[in-house]
Amino acid sequence: MELRATSARVLNNNQLSSISSKPTTQRPSQANLFGKQHIPFAYFGSSSLFTRTNCSLKANLYDDYDQVKVKTMDNGDSSVFELSTLTALSPLDGRYWNKVKELAPFMSEYGLIRYRVLVEIKWLMMLAQISEITEVPCFNDDVQHYLQGLIDEFSLNDALEVKKIEKMTNHDVKAVEYFLKQKCRSHPRISKVLEFVHFACTSEDINNLAHALMLKEALNSVVFPAMDELIGSICDKAKKYADIPMLSRTHGQPASPTTLGKEMAIFAVRLSRERQGISQVDLMGKFAGAVGNYNAHLIAYPHINWPQIAENFVQSLGLRFNPYVTQIEPHDYMASLFHSIIQFNNILIDFDRDIWGYISLGYFKQITVAGEIGSSTMPHKVNPIDFENSEGNLGKANGGLSYLSMKLPISRWQRDLTDSTVLRNMGEGLGHSVLAYKSTLQGIAKLQVNEARLNEELNQSWEVLAEPIQTVMRRYGIPEPYEKLKELTRGRAVTQESMRDFIAGLKLPEQAKESLLKLTPHTYIGAAAELARTVDVAVNLVINPSN
């Protein structure tokens, strides 16, 4: 970032050395809390920029409440807390930590620092490839291996060291630069080019790429897999329930029957379409200096094609290059991305509410879990808490993502700092979204179809056959078919017998009459069963429209 409440301090080498030599107070098992594992997803283009792939969280906040250090004053007006799942201000970092912690390596302060380190090192390595910059000779394998190691082995201890430097500089990106100089000072080759760390960069050159990479890896590694698992679960239910007839309701009133599976299939296809749209948003980056014109670059090396170098560098990180910028990348792609996630979430809210309603109607029972309590006073209750939890978290996610979408594209003149604090909240929207997806999945796993209740409602709703009867009457030229069925059914109790008596009195071809006499609310489902059985084909067409 470029503007601070107080000016940043520039540290000399002696000051950096003194910071490095000071002992660091560590919490238990501070080092290497983030392990590494292979993650195969690469939805936004190239695979991870880390040789050992992405970090996966291996540690919790303190879950053991015995470790919470509490000192309460006698008058109860002051407490000193150690951060734990009990004392965290955000429920994502407290109550729900274990359900969202896989986002932490990407969307946390640690993640931001880690990706800043990556961008700074990759830029130094890019400069070494430019023949016109003779001051930075081409790096041999040893140098490249050393620099890549700083990325791959970046730990919580390293991030804490950066934060210590930031206390002196009061500038977070400058602290990363000084950290890297400190790390590279002992290397015989890199120590000679230390001043090319952060060369010609404004802080936002580093930040905008770091933020884009944070989003890319979080989506590929956590959000997309959660979405895909959710869509897959709904597809499975659609096929499983494909042939189970169900009374539809339009305006809350009985309507033409469908199947339970087909209603599930609708949501699978809708969610697939939005999920596909999210993956097609171009994550963008800029690298054009203080106001987007390469001013410093061209003063230092006027004969280098810096716009092309910047484009190559941004693309090497797996991002789309934005050539027309101010000091910041304008965040329009973020607005598009977050709006797309909001729409996915809106569809899931619709699903949650529908399933909640079907449970209320008795179409579904919920498998009980031993030891769980539905109500503190009504022992019989088995509440649809997973779908309610999901709906609540989706609303919270959408509120935060909506604000980000509206605020981030707006910045005064060539840049103001309002985006900086807002961008630190990206993880909140994603966290509540992932939490909601997991809650819906948990709810789906508890569903048990109550076919007796479904059949009961269908047996009591013979009036829904008014539609097919009047449609066949139209075909064969019987006058006023709609009006005749309206008189028979609207506001009146309709039974199987009364409906069959009406059909028997119609002047229809025998084959048509016989077909209507065989029709029941259970069998009047149109193509619903086939639509449900082929939901996988529909979802695949959304993902691969050329197939």
Coordinates of C-alpha atoms in Angstrom, one line a residue:
M1 CA 0.0 0.0 0.0
E2 CA 1.1 3.6 -0.7
L3 CA -0.6 5.7 1.9
R4 CA -0.3 5.3 5.7
A5 CA -1.6 7.2 8.7
T6 CA 2.0 7.8 9.7
S7 CA 5.0 7.7 7.4
A8 CA 6.8 4.4 6.8
R9 CA 10.3 4.0 8.2
V10 CA 13.2 3.0 6.0
L11 CA 15.6 0.6 7.7
N12 CA 19.3 0.3 7.1
N13 CA 21.2 -2.9 7.1
N14 CA 22.2 -2.6 10.8
Q15 CA 18.6 -2.2 11.8
L16 CA 17.6 -5.2 9.8
S17 CA 20.3 -7.3 11.4
S18 CA 19.2 -6.2 14.9
I19 CA 15.7 -7.3 14.2
S20 CA 16.8 -10.6 12.8
S21 CA 18.9 -11.3 15.9
K22 CA 16.1 -10.7 18.4
P23 CA 14.5 -13.8 19.8
T24 CA 11.0 -14.5 18.7
T25 CA 8.4 -15.5 21.2
Q26 CA 6.6 -18.5 19.8
R27 CA 3.3 -20.1 20.6
P28 CA 3.3 -23.9 20.9
S29 CA 4.2 -25.7 17.6
Q30 CA 4.5 -22.3 15.9
A31 CA 6.7 -23.6 13.1
N32 CA 5.5 -25.5 10.1
L33 CA 1.8 -25.3 11.1
F34 CA 1.0 -25.3 7.4
G35 CA 2.0 -28.6 5.8
K36 CA 2.0 -29.3 2.1
Q37 CA 0.0 -31.6 -0.1
H38 CA -0.8 -32.0 -3.7
I39 CA -4.0 -30.4 -4.9
P40 CA -5.0 -31.4 -8.5
F41 CA -7.4 -28.6 -9.2
A42 CA -6.3 -25.9 -11.7
Y43 CA -9.6 -24.3 -12.7
F44 CA -8.1 -20.9 -13.4
G45 CA -5.4 -22.0 -15.8
S46 CA -1.9 -23.0 -14.8
S47 CA -1.2 -25.1 -11.7
S48 CA 0.3 -23.9 -8.5
L49 CA 3.3 -21.6 -8.5
F50 CA 4.8 -23.5 -5.6
T51 CA 7.2 -26.3 -6.4
R52 CA 5.7 -28.4 -3.6
T53 CA 2.2 -27.2 -4.6
N54 CA -0.2 -25.6 -2.2
C55 CA -0.2 -25.4 1.6
S56 CA -2.9 -27.2 3.5
L57 CA -3.7 -26.2 7.0
K58 CA -2.5 -28.7 9.7
A59 CA -3.2 -26.7 12.8
N60 CA -6.2 -25.4 14.7
L61 CA -6.6 -22.3 16.8
Y62 CA -6.4 -23.3 20.4
D63 CA -9.4 -25.6 20.8
D64 CA -8.5 -26.6 24.3
Y65 CA -10.2 -24.0 26.5
D66 CA -7.7 -24.9 29.3
Q67 CA -5.1 -23.0 27.2
V68 CA -7.1 -19.8 27.2
K69 CA -5.3 -17.3 29.4
V70 CA -8.0 -15.3 31.2
K71 CA -7.4 -12.6 33.8
T72 CA -10.7 -11.1 34.9
M73 CA -10.8 -8.0 37.1
D74 CA -12.9 -8.1 40.2
N75 CA -15.3 -5.6 38.8
G76 CA -15.7 -7.7 35.6
D77 CA -14.9 -4.8 33.3
S78 CA -11.6 -6.0 31.8
S79 CA -10.2 -9.3 30.5
V80 CA -7.0 -10.4 28.9
F81 CA -7.6 -13.2 26.4
E82 CA -5.4 -15.5 24.4
L83 CA -6.9 -16.0 20.9
S84 CA -8.9 -19.3 20.9
T85 CA -12.0 -20.7 19.4
L86 CA -13.8 -19.4 22.5
T87 CA -12.5 -15.8 22.3
A88 CA -12.3 -15.2 18.5
L89 CA -14.5 -12.2 17.4
S90 CA -15.5 -13.9 14.2
P91 CA -17.4 -17.2 14.4
L92 CA -15.4 -18.3 11.3
D93 CA -12.3 -18.1 13.5
G94 CA -14.1 -19.6 16.5
R95 CA -17.1 -21.8 16.5
Y96 CA -16.8 -22.8 12.8
W97 CA -13.0 -22.8 12.5
N98 CA -12.7 -26.5 11.8
K99 CA -15.1 -26.3 8.9
V100 CA -13.4 -23.4 7.2
K101 CA -9.7 -23.7 8.2
E102 CA -8.6 -25.0 4.8
L103 CA -9.1 -21.4 3.5
A104 CA -6.6 -20.0 6.0
P105 CA -3.4 -20.7 4.0
F106 CA -4.8 -18.6 1.2
M107 CA -7.1 -15.9 2.7
S108 CA -5.4 -15.1 6.0
E109 CA -2.7 -12.5 6.8
Y110 CA -0.2 -15.3 6.5
G111 CA -1.5 -16.1 3.0
L112 CA -1.3 -12.5 1.9
I113 CA 2.3 -12.2 3.1
R114 CA 3.2 -15.5 1.5
Y115 CA 1.9 -14.5 -1.9
R116 CA 3.6 -11.1 -1.6
V117 CA 6.9 -13.0 -1.1
L118 CA 6.2 -15.1 -4.1
V119 CA 5.5 -12.1 -6.3
E120 CA 8.6 -10.2 -5.2
I121 CA 10.8 -13.3 -5.8
K122 CA 9.3 -14.1 -9.2
W123 CA 9.9 -10.5 -10.3
L124 CA 13.5 -10.6 -9.3
M125 CA 13.9 -13.9 -11.3
M126 CA 12.2 -12.2 -14.2
L127 CA 14.6 -9.3 -14.1
A128 CA 17.5 -11.7 -14.3
Q129 CA 16.1 -13.0 -17.6
I130 CA 16.2 -9.5 -19.3
S131 CA 19.5 -9.2 -21.2
E132 CA 19.4 -5.4 -21.2
I133 CA 19.6 -5.4 -17.4
T134 CA 23.3 -6.3 -17.2
E135 CA 23.4 -5.4 -13.5
V136 CA 21.3 -8.6 -12.7
P137 CA 23.1 -11.5 -14.5
C138 CA 21.2 -14.6 -15.4
F139 CA 20.6 -16.7 -12.3
N140 CA 22.1 -20.2 -12.4
D141 CA 20.3 -23.3 -11.0
D142 CA 21.7 -22.7 -7.5
V143 CA 20.3 -19.2 -7.3
Q144 CA 17.0 -20.2 -8.7
H145 CA 16.8 -23.2 -6.3
Y146 CA 17.6 -20.9 -3.3
L147 CA 14.9 -18.3 -4.3
Q148 CA 12.3 -21.0 -5.0
G149 CA 13.1 -22.5 -1.6
L150 CA 12.2 -19.1 0.1
I151 CA 8.7 -19.5 -1.5
D152 CA 8.2 -23.2 -0.9
E153 CA 9.5 -23.2 2.7
F154 CA 7.8 -20.0 3.7
S155 CA 6.5 -20.7 7.2
L156 CA 4.5 -19.0 10.0
N157 CA 7.8 -18.1 11.6
D158 CA 8.8 -16.3 8.4
A159 CA 5.5 -14.4 8.4
L160 CA 6.1 -13.4 12.1
E161 CA 9.5 -12.1 11.1
V162 CA 7.8 -9.9 8.4
K163 CA 5.4 -8.6 11.0
K164 CA 8.3 -7.7 13.3
I165 CA 9.9 -5.7 10.6
E166 CA 6.5 -4.1 9.8
K167 CA 6.4 -2.8 13.4
M168 CA 9.5 -0.8 12.6
T169 CA 8.6 0.3 9.0
N170 CA 4.8 0.8 9.6
H171 CA 4.5 -0.5 6.0
D172 CA 3.5 -4.0 5.2
V173 CA 4.9 -4.4 1.7
K174 CA 8.2 -2.7 2.5
A175 CA 8.5 -5.2 5.4
V176 CA 8.4 -8.0 2.8
E177 CA 11.1 -6.3 0.8
Y178 CA 13.4 -6.0 3.8
F179 CA 12.6 -9.6 4.9
L180 CA 13.8 -10.9 1.5
K181 CA 16.9 -8.7 1.6
Q182 CA 17.7 -10.1 5.0
K183 CA 17.2 -13.7 3.8
C184 CA 19.4 -13.2 0.7
R185 CA 22.2 -11.1 2.2
S186 CA 24.2 -14.3 3.0
H187 CA 23.9 -15.7 -0.6
P188 CA 27.1 -14.7 -2.6
R189 CA 25.2 -14.1 -5.9
I190 CA 21.9 -12.7 -4.7
S191 CA 23.6 -10.3 -2.2
K192 CA 25.0 -8.4 -5.2
V193 CA 21.6 -7.6 -6.6
L194 CA 19.6 -6.9 -3.4
E195 CA 18.5 -3.5 -4.6
F196 CA 16.7 -5.1 -7.5
V197 CA 14.3 -6.6 -5.0
H198 CA 11.1 -4.6 -5.5
F199 CA 12.7 -2.8 -8.5
A200 CA 10.5 -0.1 -10.0
C201 CA 7.5 -1.5 -8.1
T202 CA 4.7 0.3 -6.3
S203 CA 3.3 -1.6 -3.4
E204 CA 0.1 -2.2 -5.3
D205 CA 2.0 -4.0 -8.1
I206 CA 2.8 -6.6 -5.5
N207 CA -0.5 -6.5 -3.7
N208 CA -2.9 -6.8 -6.7
L209 CA -1.1 -9.9 -7.9
A210 CA -1.0 -11.4 -4.4
H211 CA -4.7 -10.9 -4.0
A212 CA -5.5 -12.4 -7.4
L213 CA -3.3 -15.5 -6.5
M214 CA -5.0 -15.8 -3.1
L215 CA -8.4 -15.9 -4.8
K216 CA -7.2 -18.3 -7.5
E217 CA -5.8 -20.8 -5.1
A218 CA -8.6 -20.5 -2.6
L219 CA -11.2 -21.1 -5.3
N220 CA -9.3 -24.0 -7.0
S221 CA -8.4 -25.7 -3.7
V222 CA -11.4 -25.1 -1.5
V223 CA -14.4 -23.3 -3.0
F224 CA -14.7 -25.2 -6.3
P225 CA -14.3 -28.6 -4.7
A226 CA -17.0 -27.7 -2.2
M227 CA -19.4 -26.5 -4.9
D228 CA -18.7 -29.6 -7.0
E229 CA -19.4 -31.9 -4.1
L230 CA -22.6 -30.1 -3.5
I231 CA -23.7 -30.3 -7.1
G232 CA -22.7 -34.0 -7.2
S233 CA -24.8 -34.8 -4.1
I234 CA -27.9 -33.1 -5.6
C235 CA -27.4 -34.9 -8.8
D236 CA -27.2 -38.2 -6.9
K237 CA -30.5 -37.4 -5.2
A238 CA -32.1 -36.4 -8.5
K239 CA -31.4 -39.8 -10.0
K240 CA -32.3 -41.7 -6.9
Y241 CA -35.7 -39.9 -6.6
A242 CA -36.3 -39.7 -10.4
D243 CA -39.4 -41.9 -10.3
I244 CA -41.0 -40.8 -7.0
P245 CA -44.1 -38.7 -7.9
M246 CA -44.8 -35.6 -6.0
L247 CA -47.6 -33.0 -6.0
S248 CA -46.3 -29.7 -7.3
R249 CA -47.3 -26.4 -5.7
T250 CA -47.6 -23.1 -7.5
H251 CA -48.6 -20.1 -5.4
G252 CA -48.6 -22.6 -2.6
Q253 CA -51.6 -24.5 -4.1
P254 CA -51.7 -28.0 -5.6
A255 CA -50.5 -28.1 -9.2
S256 CA -49.6 -30.6 -11.9
P257 CA -47.5 -33.4 -10.4
T258 CA -43.8 -33.8 -10.9
T259 CA -41.2 -36.1 -9.4
L260 CA -39.0 -35.4 -6.4
G261 CA -35.9 -36.2 -8.5
K262 CA -36.8 -33.7 -11.2
E263 CA -37.1 -30.9 -8.7
M264 CA -33.6 -31.8 -7.4
A265 CA -32.3 -31.9 -11.0
I266 CA -33.4 -28.3 -11.6
F267 CA -31.1 -27.1 -8.8
A268 CA -28.2 -29.2 -9.9
V269 CA -28.3 -27.7 -13.4
R270 CA -28.8 -24.1 -12.1
L271 CA -25.9 -24.4 -9.7
S272 CA -23.7 -26.0 -12.4
R273 CA -24.3 -23.1 -14.7
E274 CA -23.3 -20.5 -12.1
R275 CA -20.3 -22.6 -11.0
Q276 CA -19.1 -22.7 -14.6
G277 CA -19.6 -18.9 -14.9
I278 CA -17.5 -18.3 -11.8
S279 CA -14.6 -20.4 -13.3
Q280 CA -14.7 -18.3 -16.5
V281 CA -14.1 -15.0 -14.8
D282 CA -10.6 -13.7 -15.8
L283 CA -8.5 -13.0 -12.7
M284 CA -6.5 -10.0 -13.7
G285 CA -3.3 -8.3 -12.7
K286 CA -1.3 -5.2 -13.4
F287 CA 2.4 -4.4 -13.0
A288 CA 2.8 -0.9 -14.3
G289 CA 4.3 1.1 -11.5
A290 CA 3.1 4.0 -9.4
V291 CA 0.4 5.4 -11.7
G292 CA 0.2 2.7 -14.4
N293 CA 2.7 4.4 -16.9
Y294 CA 6.0 2.6 -16.2
N295 CA 7.5 6.0 -15.3
A296 CA 10.3 4.6 -13.1
H297 CA 11.0 1.7 -15.4
L298 CA 11.5 3.9 -18.5
I299 CA 13.8 6.3 -16.6
A300 CA 16.1 3.5 -15.5
Y301 CA 16.0 1.5 -18.7
P302 CA 14.4 3.5 -21.5
H303 CA 15.0 1.0 -24.3
I304 CA 13.2 -2.0 -22.7
N305 CA 9.7 -2.8 -23.7
W306 CA 8.3 -2.7 -20.2
P307 CA 4.6 -3.1 -21.1
Q308 CA 5.5 -6.4 -22.8
I309 CA 7.7 -7.5 -19.8
A310 CA 4.8 -6.7 -17.4
E311 CA 2.4 -8.7 -19.5
N312 CA 4.7 -11.7 -19.7
F313 CA 5.2 -11.5 -15.9
V314 CA 1.5 -11.3 -15.0
Q315 CA 0.7 -14.1 -17.4
S316 CA 3.5 -16.3 -16.0
L317 CA 1.6 -16.2 -12.7
G318 CA -1.5 -17.6 -14.5
L319 CA -3.4 -14.3 -14.5
R320 CA -4.8 -12.1 -17.2
F321 CA -2.9 -8.9 -17.9
N322 CA -4.7 -5.6 -17.5
P323 CA -2.7 -2.9 -19.4
Y324 CA -4.9 0.1 -18.6
V325 CA -4.6 0.9 -14.9
T326 CA -3.8 3.6 -12.4
Q327 CA -1.7 2.7 -9.3
I328 CA -4.2 -0.1 -8.7
E329 CA -5.8 -2.8 -10.8
P330 CA -9.4 -1.4 -10.7
H331 CA -10.9 -4.6 -9.3
D332 CA -13.7 -4.9 -11.9
Y333 CA -13.0 -8.6 -12.2
M334 CA -13.4 -9.0 -8.5
A335 CA -16.8 -7.4 -8.7
S336 CA -17.8 -9.8 -11.5
L337 CA -16.4 -12.8 -9.5
F338 CA -18.2 -11.9 -6.3
H339 CA -21.4 -11.2 -8.1
S340 CA -21.2 -14.7 -9.7
I341 CA -20.6 -16.3 -6.3
I342 CA -23.6 -14.3 -4.9
Q343 CA -25.8 -15.7 -7.6
F344 CA -24.6 -19.3 -6.9
N345 CA -25.4 -18.6 -3.3
N346 CA -28.9 -17.2 -4.1
I347 CA -29.8 -20.4 -6.0
L348 CA -28.6 -22.4 -3.0
I349 CA -30.8 -20.3 -0.7
D350 CA -33.7 -21.2 -3.0
F351 CA -32.8 -24.9 -2.6
D352 CA -32.5 -24.6 1.1
R353 CA -35.9 -23.0 1.5
D354 CA -37.5 -25.6 -0.8
I355 CA -36.1 -28.5 1.1
W356 CA -37.1 -26.8 4.4
G357 CA -40.6 -26.5 3.0
Y358 CA -40.7 -30.2 1.9
I359 CA -39.6 -31.2 5.4
S360 CA -42.4 -29.1 6.8
L361 CA -44.9 -30.8 4.5
G362 CA -43.7 -34.2 5.6
Y363 CA -42.2 -35.1 2.2
F364 CA -38.9 -35.8 3.9
K365 CA -38.0 -37.2 7.3
Q366 CA -34.6 -36.5 8.8
I367 CA -32.3 -39.2 10.0
T368 CA -31.7 -38.5 13.6
V369 CA -28.3 -38.4 15.2
A370 CA -27.8 -40.0 18.6
G371 CA -27.3 -37.4 21.3
E372 CA -28.6 -34.4 19.2
I373 CA -31.3 -32.2 20.7
G374 CA -33.8 -30.4 18.5
S375 CA -35.4 -28.1 21.1
S376 CA -34.5 -27.3 24.7
T377 CA -38.1 -27.6 25.7
M378 CA -39.8 -29.8 23.1
P379 CA -38.2 -33.2 23.1
H380 CA -39.9 -34.5 19.9
K381 CA -38.4 -31.8 17.6
V382 CA -36.1 -32.8 14.7
N383 CA -35.4 -29.4 13.2
P384 CA -34.0 -28.7 9.7
I385 CA -31.1 -26.9 11.2
D386 CA -28.5 -27.7 8.5
F387 CA -30.6 -25.9 5.8
E388 CA -31.3 -23.0 8.2
N389 CA -27.7 -22.7 9.0
S390 CA -26.8 -22.8 5.4
E391 CA -29.4 -20.1 4.5
G392 CA -28.1 -17.8 7.3
N393 CA -24.5 -18.2 6.3
L394 CA -25.3 -17.6 2.6
G395 CA -27.0 -14.4 3.5
K396 CA -24.0 -13.3 5.5
A397 CA -21.7 -14.2 2.7
N398 CA -23.7 -12.4 0.1
G399 CA -23.9 -9.3 2.3
G400 CA -20.1 -9.1 2.5
L401 CA -19.5 -10.1 -1.1
S402 CA -22.1 -7.5 -2.3
Y403 CA -20.3 -4.7 -0.4
L404 CA -16.9 -5.8 -1.9
S405 CA -18.5 -5.8 -5.4
M406 CA -19.9 -2.3 -5.0
K407 CA -16.9 -0.7 -3.2
L408 CA -13.8 -2.1 -4.8
P409 CA -14.3 -0.7 -8.4
I410 CA -14.4 2.8 -6.9
S411 CA -11.2 4.6 -6.1
R412 CA -10.4 8.4 -6.0
W413 CA -8.3 9.6 -8.9
Q414 CA -5.2 7.4 -9.4
R415 CA -5.7 5.6 -6.0
D416 CA -7.0 5.9 -2.5
L417 CA -6.4 3.5 0.3
T418 CA -10.0 2.5 1.0
D419 CA -9.6 -0.8 -0.9
S420 CA -6.8 -1.9 1.3
T421 CA -8.7 -2.6 4.4
V422 CA -11.7 -3.9 2.4
L423 CA -9.7 -6.4 0.5
R424 CA -8.6 -8.0 3.8
N425 CA -12.2 -9.2 4.2
M426 CA -12.4 -11.4 1.1
G427 CA -11.9 -14.5 3.2
E428 CA -15.1 -13.7 5.2
G429 CA -17.4 -14.0 2.2
L430 CA -15.7 -17.1 0.9
G431 CA -15.6 -18.6 4.5
H432 CA -19.4 -18.1 5.1
S433 CA -20.0 -19.6 1.6
V434 CA -18.0 -22.7 2.2
L435 CA -19.6 -23.1 5.6
A436 CA -23.0 -22.9 4.0
Y437 CA -22.1 -25.5 1.3
K438 CA -21.0 -27.9 4.0
S439 CA -24.2 -27.3 6.0
T440 CA -26.4 -28.1 3.0
L441 CA -24.4 -31.2 2.3
Q442 CA -24.8 -32.3 5.8
G443 CA -28.6 -31.7 5.6
I444 CA -28.9 -33.6 2.3
A445 CA -27.2 -36.6 3.9
K446 CA -29.9 -36.7 6.6
L447 CA -32.9 -36.7 4.1
Q448 CA -35.2 -39.7 4.0
V449 CA -38.1 -39.7 1.6
N450 CA -41.5 -40.2 3.2
E451 CA -43.3 -41.8 0.3
A452 CA -46.4 -42.5 2.3
R453 CA -46.9 -38.8 2.8
L454 CA -46.3 -38.1 -0.9
N455 CA -48.8 -40.7 -1.9
E456 CA -51.4 -39.4 0.5
E457 CA -51.3 -35.9 -1.0
L458 CA -51.5 -37.2 -4.5
N459 CA -54.5 -39.3 -3.6
Q460 CA -56.2 -36.3 -2.2
S461 CA -55.6 -34.1 -5.3
W462 CA -57.5 -35.6 -8.2
E463 CA -58.4 -32.0 -9.3
V464 CA -54.9 -31.7 -10.8
L465 CA -56.1 -34.0 -13.7
A466 CA -58.3 -31.1 -14.9
E467 CA -55.4 -29.9 -17.0
P468 CA -54.8 -33.1 -19.0
I469 CA -58.5 -33.7 -19.5
Q470 CA -59.3 -30.2 -20.8
T471 CA -56.2 -30.4 -23.1
V472 CA -57.4 -33.6 -24.7
M473 CA -60.9 -32.1 -25.0
R474 CA -59.4 -29.2 -26.9
R475 CA -57.6 -31.6 -29.3
Y476 CA -60.9 -33.3 -30.3
G477 CA -62.9 -30.2 -30.7
I478 CA -65.1 -30.4 -27.6
P479 CA -66.4 -26.9 -27.0
E480 CA -65.5 -24.9 -23.8
P481 CA -63.2 -27.6 -22.3
Y482 CA -61.6 -25.2 -19.9
E483 CA -64.8 -23.8 -18.6
K484 CA -66.4 -27.2 -18.1
L485 CA -63.4 -28.4 -16.0
K486 CA -63.4 -25.1 -14.1
E487 CA -67.0 -25.7 -13.2
L488 CA -66.3 -29.2 -12.1
T489 CA -63.1 -28.6 -10.0
R490 CA -62.6 -25.0 -8.9
G491 CA -63.3 -24.7 -5.2
R492 CA -64.9 -28.1 -5.0
A493 CA -63.9 -31.5 -3.6
V494 CA -62.9 -33.7 -6.4
T495 CA -62.6 -37.5 -6.1
Q496 CA -61.4 -40.3 -8.3
E497 CA -65.0 -41.3 -8.9
S498 CA -66.3 -37.8 -9.8
M499 CA -63.4 -37.3 -12.2
R500 CA -64.0 -40.7 -13.9
D501 CA -67.7 -40.0 -14.2
F502 CA -66.9 -36.8 -16.0
I503 CA -64.5 -38.5 -18.4
A504 CA -67.0 -41.3 -19.2
G505 CA -69.5 -38.7 -20.3
L506 CA -67.2 -37.1 -22.8
K507 CA -67.6 -37.6 -26.6
L508 CA -64.1 -38.7 -27.2
P509 CA -62.5 -41.5 -29.2
E510 CA -62.4 -44.7 -27.1
Q511 CA -58.6 -44.8 -27.1
A512 CA -58.3 -41.2 -25.8
K513 CA -61.1 -41.8 -23.3
E514 CA -59.4 -45.1 -22.1
S515 CA -56.1 -43.2 -21.7
L516 CA -57.7 -40.6 -19.5
L517 CA -59.5 -43.1 -17.4
K518 CA -56.2 -44.8 -16.6
L519 CA -54.5 -41.5 -15.7
T520 CA -53.9 -40.8 -12.0
P521 CA -52.1 -38.0 -10.1
H522 CA -49.3 -40.5 -9.6
T523 CA -48.8 -41.1 -13.3
Y524 CA -49.4 -37.6 -14.6
I525 CA -45.8 -36.6 -14.4
G526 CA -44.9 -35.9 -18.0
A527 CA -41.2 -36.1 -18.7
A528 CA -40.1 -35.5 -15.1
A529 CA -38.6 -38.9 -14.5
E530 CA -36.5 -38.8 -17.7
L531 CA -35.3 -35.3 -17.0
A532 CA -34.2 -36.4 -13.5
R533 CA -32.5 -39.6 -14.8
T534 CA -30.5 -37.7 -17.4
V535 CA -29.4 -34.8 -15.1
D536 CA -25.7 -35.8 -15.5
V537 CA -26.0 -35.2 -19.2
A538 CA -27.5 -31.8 -18.6
V539 CA -24.8 -30.8 -16.1
N540 CA -22.0 -32.0 -18.5
L541 CA -23.5 -29.9 -21.3
V542 CA -23.3 -26.9 -19.0
I543 CA -19.6 -27.6 -18.3
N544 CA -18.8 -28.7 -21.9
P545 CA -21.3 -27.0 -24.2
S546 CA -19.4 -28.1 -27.4
N547 CA -20.0 -31.8 -26.6

